[in-house]
Amino acid sequence: MTCKIIAFEFVVPTAMATTLAVMLSIVAVYLTDKYLGPIEQAEAHGLPSAEGSVDQ
């Protein structure tokens, strides 16, 4: 009986929280790529050559 209580109180919520965190991170990456577009390599590394190429 004690093992079932430990499983329901600790293992199950931890597994659900981990699953939710992974799903949210995947959705966040998907939405970022879909609506903001991919990040250019020059922007990601902060190269000085990317500063002058901003479209207006």
PDB file of N, CA and C in Angstrom:
ATOM      1  N   MET A   1       0.824  -1.198   0.000  1.00  0.00           N
ATOM      2  CA  MET A   1       0.000   0.000   0.000  1.00  0.00           C
ATOM      3  C   MET A   1       0.861   1.253   0.000  1.00  0.00           C
ATOM      4  N   THR A   2       1.948   1.216   0.764  1.00  0.00           N
ATOM      5  CA  THR A   2       2.821   2.384   0.856  1.00  0.00           C
ATOM      6  C   THR A   2       3.473   2.694  -0.488  1.00  0.00           C
ATOM      7  N   CYS A   3       3.831   1.676  -1.240  1.00  0.00           N
ATOM      8  CA  CYS A   3       4.460   1.896  -2.547  1.00  0.00           C
ATOM      9  C   CYS A   3       3.503   2.570  -3.519  1.00  0.00           C
ATOM     10  N   LYS A   4       2.233   2.214  -3.458  1.00  0.00           N
ATOM     11  CA  LYS A   4       1.257   2.844  -4.346  1.00  0.00           C
ATOM     12  C   LYS A   4       1.078   4.314  -4.004  1.00  0.00           C
ATOM     13  N   ILE A   5       1.092   4.635  -2.723  1.00  0.00           N
ATOM     14  CA  ILE A   5       0.944   6.031  -2.300  1.00  0.00           C
ATOM     15  C   ILE A   5       2.147   6.846  -2.754  1.00  0.00           C
ATOM     16  N   ILE A   6       3.343   6.297  -2.600  1.00  0.00           N
ATOM     17  CA  ILE A   6       4.555   6.997  -3.031  1.00  0.00           C
ATOM     18  C   ILE A   6       4.515   7.215  -4.543  1.00  0.00           C
ATOM     19  N   ALA A   7       4.065   6.216  -5.277  1.00  0.00           N
ATOM     20  CA  ALA A   7       4.001   6.341  -6.734  1.00  0.00           C
ATOM     21  C   ALA A   7       3.021   7.428  -7.144  1.00  0.00           C
ATOM     22  N   PHE A   8       1.872   7.459  -6.537  1.00  0.00           N
ATOM     23  CA  PHE A   8       0.865   8.446  -6.922  1.00  0.00           C
ATOM     24  C   PHE A   8       1.218   9.846  -6.454  1.00  0.00           C
ATOM     25  N   GLU A   9       1.899   9.984  -5.342  1.00  0.00           N
ATOM     26  CA  GLU A   9       2.201  11.315  -4.812  1.00  0.00           C
ATOM     27  C   GLU A   9       3.452  11.936  -5.418  1.00  0.00           C
ATOM     28  N   PHE A  10       4.403  11.134  -5.858  1.00  0.00           N
ATOM     29  CA  PHE A  10       5.677  11.681  -6.321  1.00  0.00           C
ATOM     30  C   PHE A  10       6.008  11.332  -7.770  1.00  0.00           C
ATOM     31  N   VAL A  11       5.908  10.083  -8.125  1.00  0.00           N
ATOM     32  CA  VAL A  11       6.353   9.645  -9.445  1.00  0.00           C
ATOM     33  C   VAL A  11       5.420  10.148 -10.540  1.00  0.00           C
ATOM     34  N   VAL A  12       4.133   9.988 -10.354  1.00  0.00           N
ATOM     35  CA  VAL A  12       3.174  10.385 -11.385  1.00  0.00           C
ATOM     36  C   VAL A  12       3.193  11.894 -11.629  1.00  0.00           C
ATOM     37  N   PRO A  13       3.125  12.757 -10.604  1.00  0.00           N
ATOM     38  CA  PRO A  13       3.193  14.205 -10.875  1.00  0.00           C
ATOM     39  C   PRO A  13       4.520  14.640 -11.492  1.00  0.00           C
ATOM     40  N   THR A  14       5.609  14.003 -11.092  1.00  0.00           N
ATOM     41  CA  THR A  14       6.910  14.343 -11.668  1.00  0.00           C
ATOM     42  C   THR A  14       6.960  13.975 -13.148  1.00  0.00           C
ATOM     43  N   ALA A  15       6.441  12.821 -13.499  1.00  0.00           N
ATOM     44  CA  ALA A  15       6.412  12.411 -14.904  1.00  0.00           C
ATOM     45  C   ALA A  15       5.514  13.334 -15.720  1.00  0.00           C
ATOM     46  N   MET A  16       4.389  13.720 -15.161  1.00  0.00           N
ATOM     47  CA  MET A  16       3.487  14.625 -15.879  1.00  0.00           C
ATOM     48  C   MET A  16       4.113  16.002 -16.058  1.00  0.00           C
ATOM     49  N   ALA A  17       4.794  16.504 -15.038  1.00  0.00           N
ATOM     50  CA  ALA A  17       5.440  17.814 -15.140  1.00  0.00           C
ATOM     51  C   ALA A  17       6.568  17.788 -16.165  1.00  0.00           C
ATOM     52  N   THR A  18       7.330  16.722 -16.190  1.00  0.00           N
ATOM     53  CA  THR A  18       8.413  16.597 -17.166  1.00  0.00           C
ATOM     54  C   THR A  18       7.856  16.535 -18.586  1.00  0.00           C
ATOM     55  N   THR A  19       6.800  15.774 -18.777  1.00  0.00           N
ATOM     56  CA  THR A  19       6.167  15.686 -20.095  1.00  0.00           C
ATOM     57  C   THR A  19       5.629  17.037 -20.535  1.00  0.00           C
ATOM     58  N   LEU A  20       4.988  17.754 -19.630  1.00  0.00           N
ATOM     59  CA  LEU A  20       4.454  19.074 -19.949  1.00  0.00           C
ATOM     60  C   LEU A  20       5.567  20.051 -20.309  1.00  0.00           C
ATOM     61  N   ALA A  21       6.677  20.013 -19.579  1.00  0.00           N
ATOM     62  CA  ALA A  21       7.796  20.909 -19.865  1.00  0.00           C
ATOM     63  C   ALA A  21       8.387  20.637 -21.245  1.00  0.00           C
ATOM     64  N   VAL A  22       8.538  19.381 -21.602  1.00  0.00           N
ATOM     65  CA  VAL A  22       9.080  19.031 -22.916  1.00  0.00           C
ATOM     66  C   VAL A  22       8.127  19.475 -24.017  1.00  0.00           C
ATOM     67  N   MET A  23       6.835  19.243 -23.823  1.00  0.00           N
ATOM     68  CA  MET A  23       5.858  19.646 -24.830  1.00  0.00           C
ATOM     69  C   MET A  23       5.830  21.160 -25.006  1.00  0.00           C
ATOM     70  N   LEU A  24       5.885  21.907 -23.914  1.00  0.00           N
ATOM     71  CA  LEU A  24       5.871  23.367 -24.006  1.00  0.00           C
ATOM     72  C   LEU A  24       7.112  23.902 -24.701  1.00  0.00           C
ATOM     73  N   SER A  25       8.267  23.300 -24.439  1.00  0.00           N
ATOM     74  CA  SER A  25       9.482  23.772 -25.096  1.00  0.00           C
ATOM     75  C   SER A  25       9.448  23.478 -26.595  1.00  0.00           C
ATOM     76  N   ILE A  26       8.902  22.337 -26.980  1.00  0.00           N
ATOM     77  CA  ILE A  26       8.787  22.022 -28.407  1.00  0.00           C
ATOM     78  C   ILE A  26       7.839  22.992 -29.092  1.00  0.00           C
ATOM     79  N   VAL A  27       6.711  23.288 -28.458  1.00  0.00           N
ATOM     80  CA  VAL A  27       5.747  24.234 -29.026  1.00  0.00           C
ATOM     81  C   VAL A  27       6.349  25.632 -29.110  1.00  0.00           C
ATOM     82  N   ALA A  28       7.126  26.034 -28.107  1.00  0.00           N
ATOM     83  CA  ALA A  28       7.748  27.359 -28.131  1.00  0.00           C
ATOM     84  C   ALA A  28       8.719  27.486 -29.297  1.00  0.00           C
ATOM     85  N   VAL A  29       9.512  26.470 -29.543  1.00  0.00           N
ATOM     86  CA  VAL A  29      10.447  26.502 -30.672  1.00  0.00           C
ATOM     87  C   VAL A  29       9.684  26.521 -31.988  1.00  0.00           C
ATOM     88  N   TYR A  30       8.636  25.732 -32.091  1.00  0.00           N
ATOM     89  CA  TYR A  30       7.828  25.696 -33.320  1.00  0.00           C
ATOM     90  C   TYR A  30       7.205  27.058 -33.603  1.00  0.00           C
ATOM     91  N   LEU A  31       6.593  27.677 -32.589  1.00  0.00           N
ATOM     92  CA  LEU A  31       5.945  28.968 -32.797  1.00  0.00           C
ATOM     93  C   LEU A  31       6.955  30.069 -33.090  1.00  0.00           C
ATOM     94  N   THR A  32       8.118  30.004 -32.471  1.00  0.00           N
ATOM     95  CA  THR A  32       9.158  30.990 -32.742  1.00  0.00           C
ATOM     96  C   THR A  32       9.615  30.897 -34.192  1.00  0.00           C
ATOM     97  N   ASP A  33       9.834  29.685 -34.672  1.00  0.00           N
ATOM     98  CA  ASP A  33      10.250  29.511 -36.069  1.00  0.00           C
ATOM     99  C   ASP A  33       9.147  29.918 -37.036  1.00  0.00           C
ATOM    100  N   LYS A  34       7.907  29.647 -36.678  1.00  0.00           N
ATOM    101  CA  LYS A  34       6.800  29.930 -37.591  1.00  0.00           C
ATOM    102  C   LYS A  34       6.514  31.421 -37.697  1.00  0.00           C
ATOM    103  N   TYR A  35       6.474  32.134 -36.586  1.00  0.00           N
ATOM    104  CA  TYR A  35       6.043  33.528 -36.600  1.00  0.00           C
ATOM    105  C   TYR A  35       7.190  34.537 -36.626  1.00  0.00           C
ATOM    106  N   LEU A  36       8.344  34.186 -36.085  1.00  0.00           N
ATOM    107  CA  LEU A  36       9.463  35.123 -36.075  1.00  0.00           C
ATOM    108  C   LEU A  36      10.483  34.821 -37.156  1.00  0.00           C
ATOM    109  N   GLY A  37      10.437  33.650 -37.720  1.00  0.00           N
ATOM    110  CA  GLY A  37      11.386  33.285 -38.761  1.00  0.00           C
ATOM    111  C   GLY A  37      12.682  32.789 -38.162  1.00  0.00           C
ATOM    112  N   PRO A  38      13.480  32.136 -38.977  1.00  0.00           N
ATOM    113  CA  PRO A  38      14.752  31.610 -38.484  1.00  0.00           C
ATOM    114  C   PRO A  38      15.737  32.734 -38.174  1.00  0.00           C
ATOM    115  N   ILE A  39      16.591  32.495 -37.217  1.00  0.00           N
ATOM    116  CA  ILE A  39      17.607  33.472 -36.837  1.00  0.00           C
ATOM    117  C   ILE A  39      18.807  33.307 -37.760  1.00  0.00           C
ATOM    118  N   GLU A  40      19.278  34.408 -38.318  1.00  0.00           N
ATOM    119  CA  GLU A  40      20.458  34.346 -39.174  1.00  0.00           C
ATOM    120  C   GLU A  40      21.692  34.123 -38.311  1.00  0.00           C
ATOM    121  N   GLN A  41      22.700  33.483 -38.873  1.00  0.00           N
ATOM    122  CA  GLN A  41      23.906  33.178 -38.118  1.00  0.00           C
ATOM    123  C   GLN A  41      24.606  34.445 -37.644  1.00  0.00           C
ATOM    124  N   ALA A  42      24.602  35.485 -38.465  1.00  0.00           N
ATOM    125  CA  ALA A  42      25.268  36.728 -38.075  1.00  0.00           C
ATOM    126  C   ALA A  42      24.562  37.357 -36.877  1.00  0.00           C
ATOM    127  N   GLU A  43      23.239  37.268 -36.820  1.00  0.00           N
ATOM    128  CA  GLU A  43      22.502  37.808 -35.681  1.00  0.00           C
ATOM    129  C   GLU A  43      22.748  36.973 -34.430  1.00  0.00           C
ATOM    130  N   ALA A  44      22.839  35.674 -34.593  1.00  0.00           N
ATOM    131  CA  ALA A  44      23.010  34.792 -33.449  1.00  0.00           C
ATOM    132  C   ALA A  44      24.348  35.020 -32.760  1.00  0.00           C
ATOM    133  N   HIS A  45      25.383  35.311 -33.547  1.00  0.00           N
ATOM    134  CA  HIS A  45      26.712  35.484 -32.975  1.00  0.00           C
ATOM    135  C   HIS A  45      27.053  36.941 -32.705  1.00  0.00           C
ATOM    136  N   GLY A  46      26.211  37.854 -33.119  1.00  0.00           N
ATOM    137  CA  GLY A  46      26.453  39.269 -32.874  1.00  0.00           C
ATOM    138  C   GLY A  46      27.652  39.812 -33.620  1.00  0.00           C
ATOM    139  N   LEU A  47      27.843  39.381 -34.852  1.00  0.00           N
ATOM    140  CA  LEU A  47      28.980  39.850 -35.632  1.00  0.00           C
ATOM    141  C   LEU A  47      28.784  41.306 -36.048  1.00  0.00           C
ATOM    142  N   PRO A  48      29.849  42.083 -36.076  1.00  0.00           N
ATOM    143  CA  PRO A  48      29.723  43.492 -36.462  1.00  0.00           C
ATOM    144  C   PRO A  48      29.254  43.672 -37.900  1.00  0.00           C
ATOM    145  N   SER A  49      29.506  42.690 -38.758  1.00  0.00           N
ATOM    146  CA  SER A  49      29.091  42.819 -40.154  1.00  0.00           C
ATOM    147  C   SER A  49      27.574  42.790 -40.297  1.00  0.00           C
ATOM    148  N   ALA A  50      26.866  42.295 -39.301  1.00  0.00           N
ATOM    149  CA  ALA A  50      25.403  42.220 -39.363  1.00  0.00           C
ATOM    150  C   ALA A  50      24.747  43.525 -38.942  1.00  0.00           C
ATOM    151  N   GLU A  51      25.488  44.418 -38.308  1.00  0.00           N
ATOM    152  CA  GLU A  51      24.890  45.654 -37.805  1.00  0.00           C
ATOM    153  C   GLU A  51      24.435  46.569 -38.933  1.00  0.00           C
ATOM    154  N   GLY A  52      25.172  46.635 -40.013  1.00  0.00           N
ATOM    155  CA  GLY A  52      24.837  47.545 -41.091  1.00  0.00           C
ATOM    156  C   GLY A  52      23.820  46.998 -42.067  1.00  0.00           C
ATOM    157  N   SER A  53      23.420  45.744 -41.910  1.00  0.00           N
ATOM    158  CA  SER A  53      22.519  45.140 -42.885  1.00  0.00           C
ATOM    159  C   SER A  53      21.069  45.099 -42.409  1.00  0.00           C
ATOM    160  N   VAL A  54      20.664  46.042 -41.595  1.00  0.00           N
ATOM    161  CA  VAL A  54      19.289  46.076 -41.109  1.00  0.00           C
ATOM    162  C   VAL A  54      18.405  46.707 -42.172  1.00  0.00           C
ATOM    163  N   ASP A  55      17.344  46.005 -42.538  1.00  0.00           N
ATOM    164  CA  ASP A  55      16.416  46.526 -43.546  1.00  0.00           C
ATOM    165  C   ASP A  55      15.498  47.567 -42.930  1.00  0.00           C
ATOM    166  N   GLN A  56      15.275  48.635 -43.684  1.00  0.00           N
ATOM    167  CA  GLN A  56      14.385  49.681 -43.170  1.00  0.00           C
ATOM    168  C   GLN A  56      13.219  49.869 -44.088  1.00  0.00           C
TER     169      GLN A  56
END
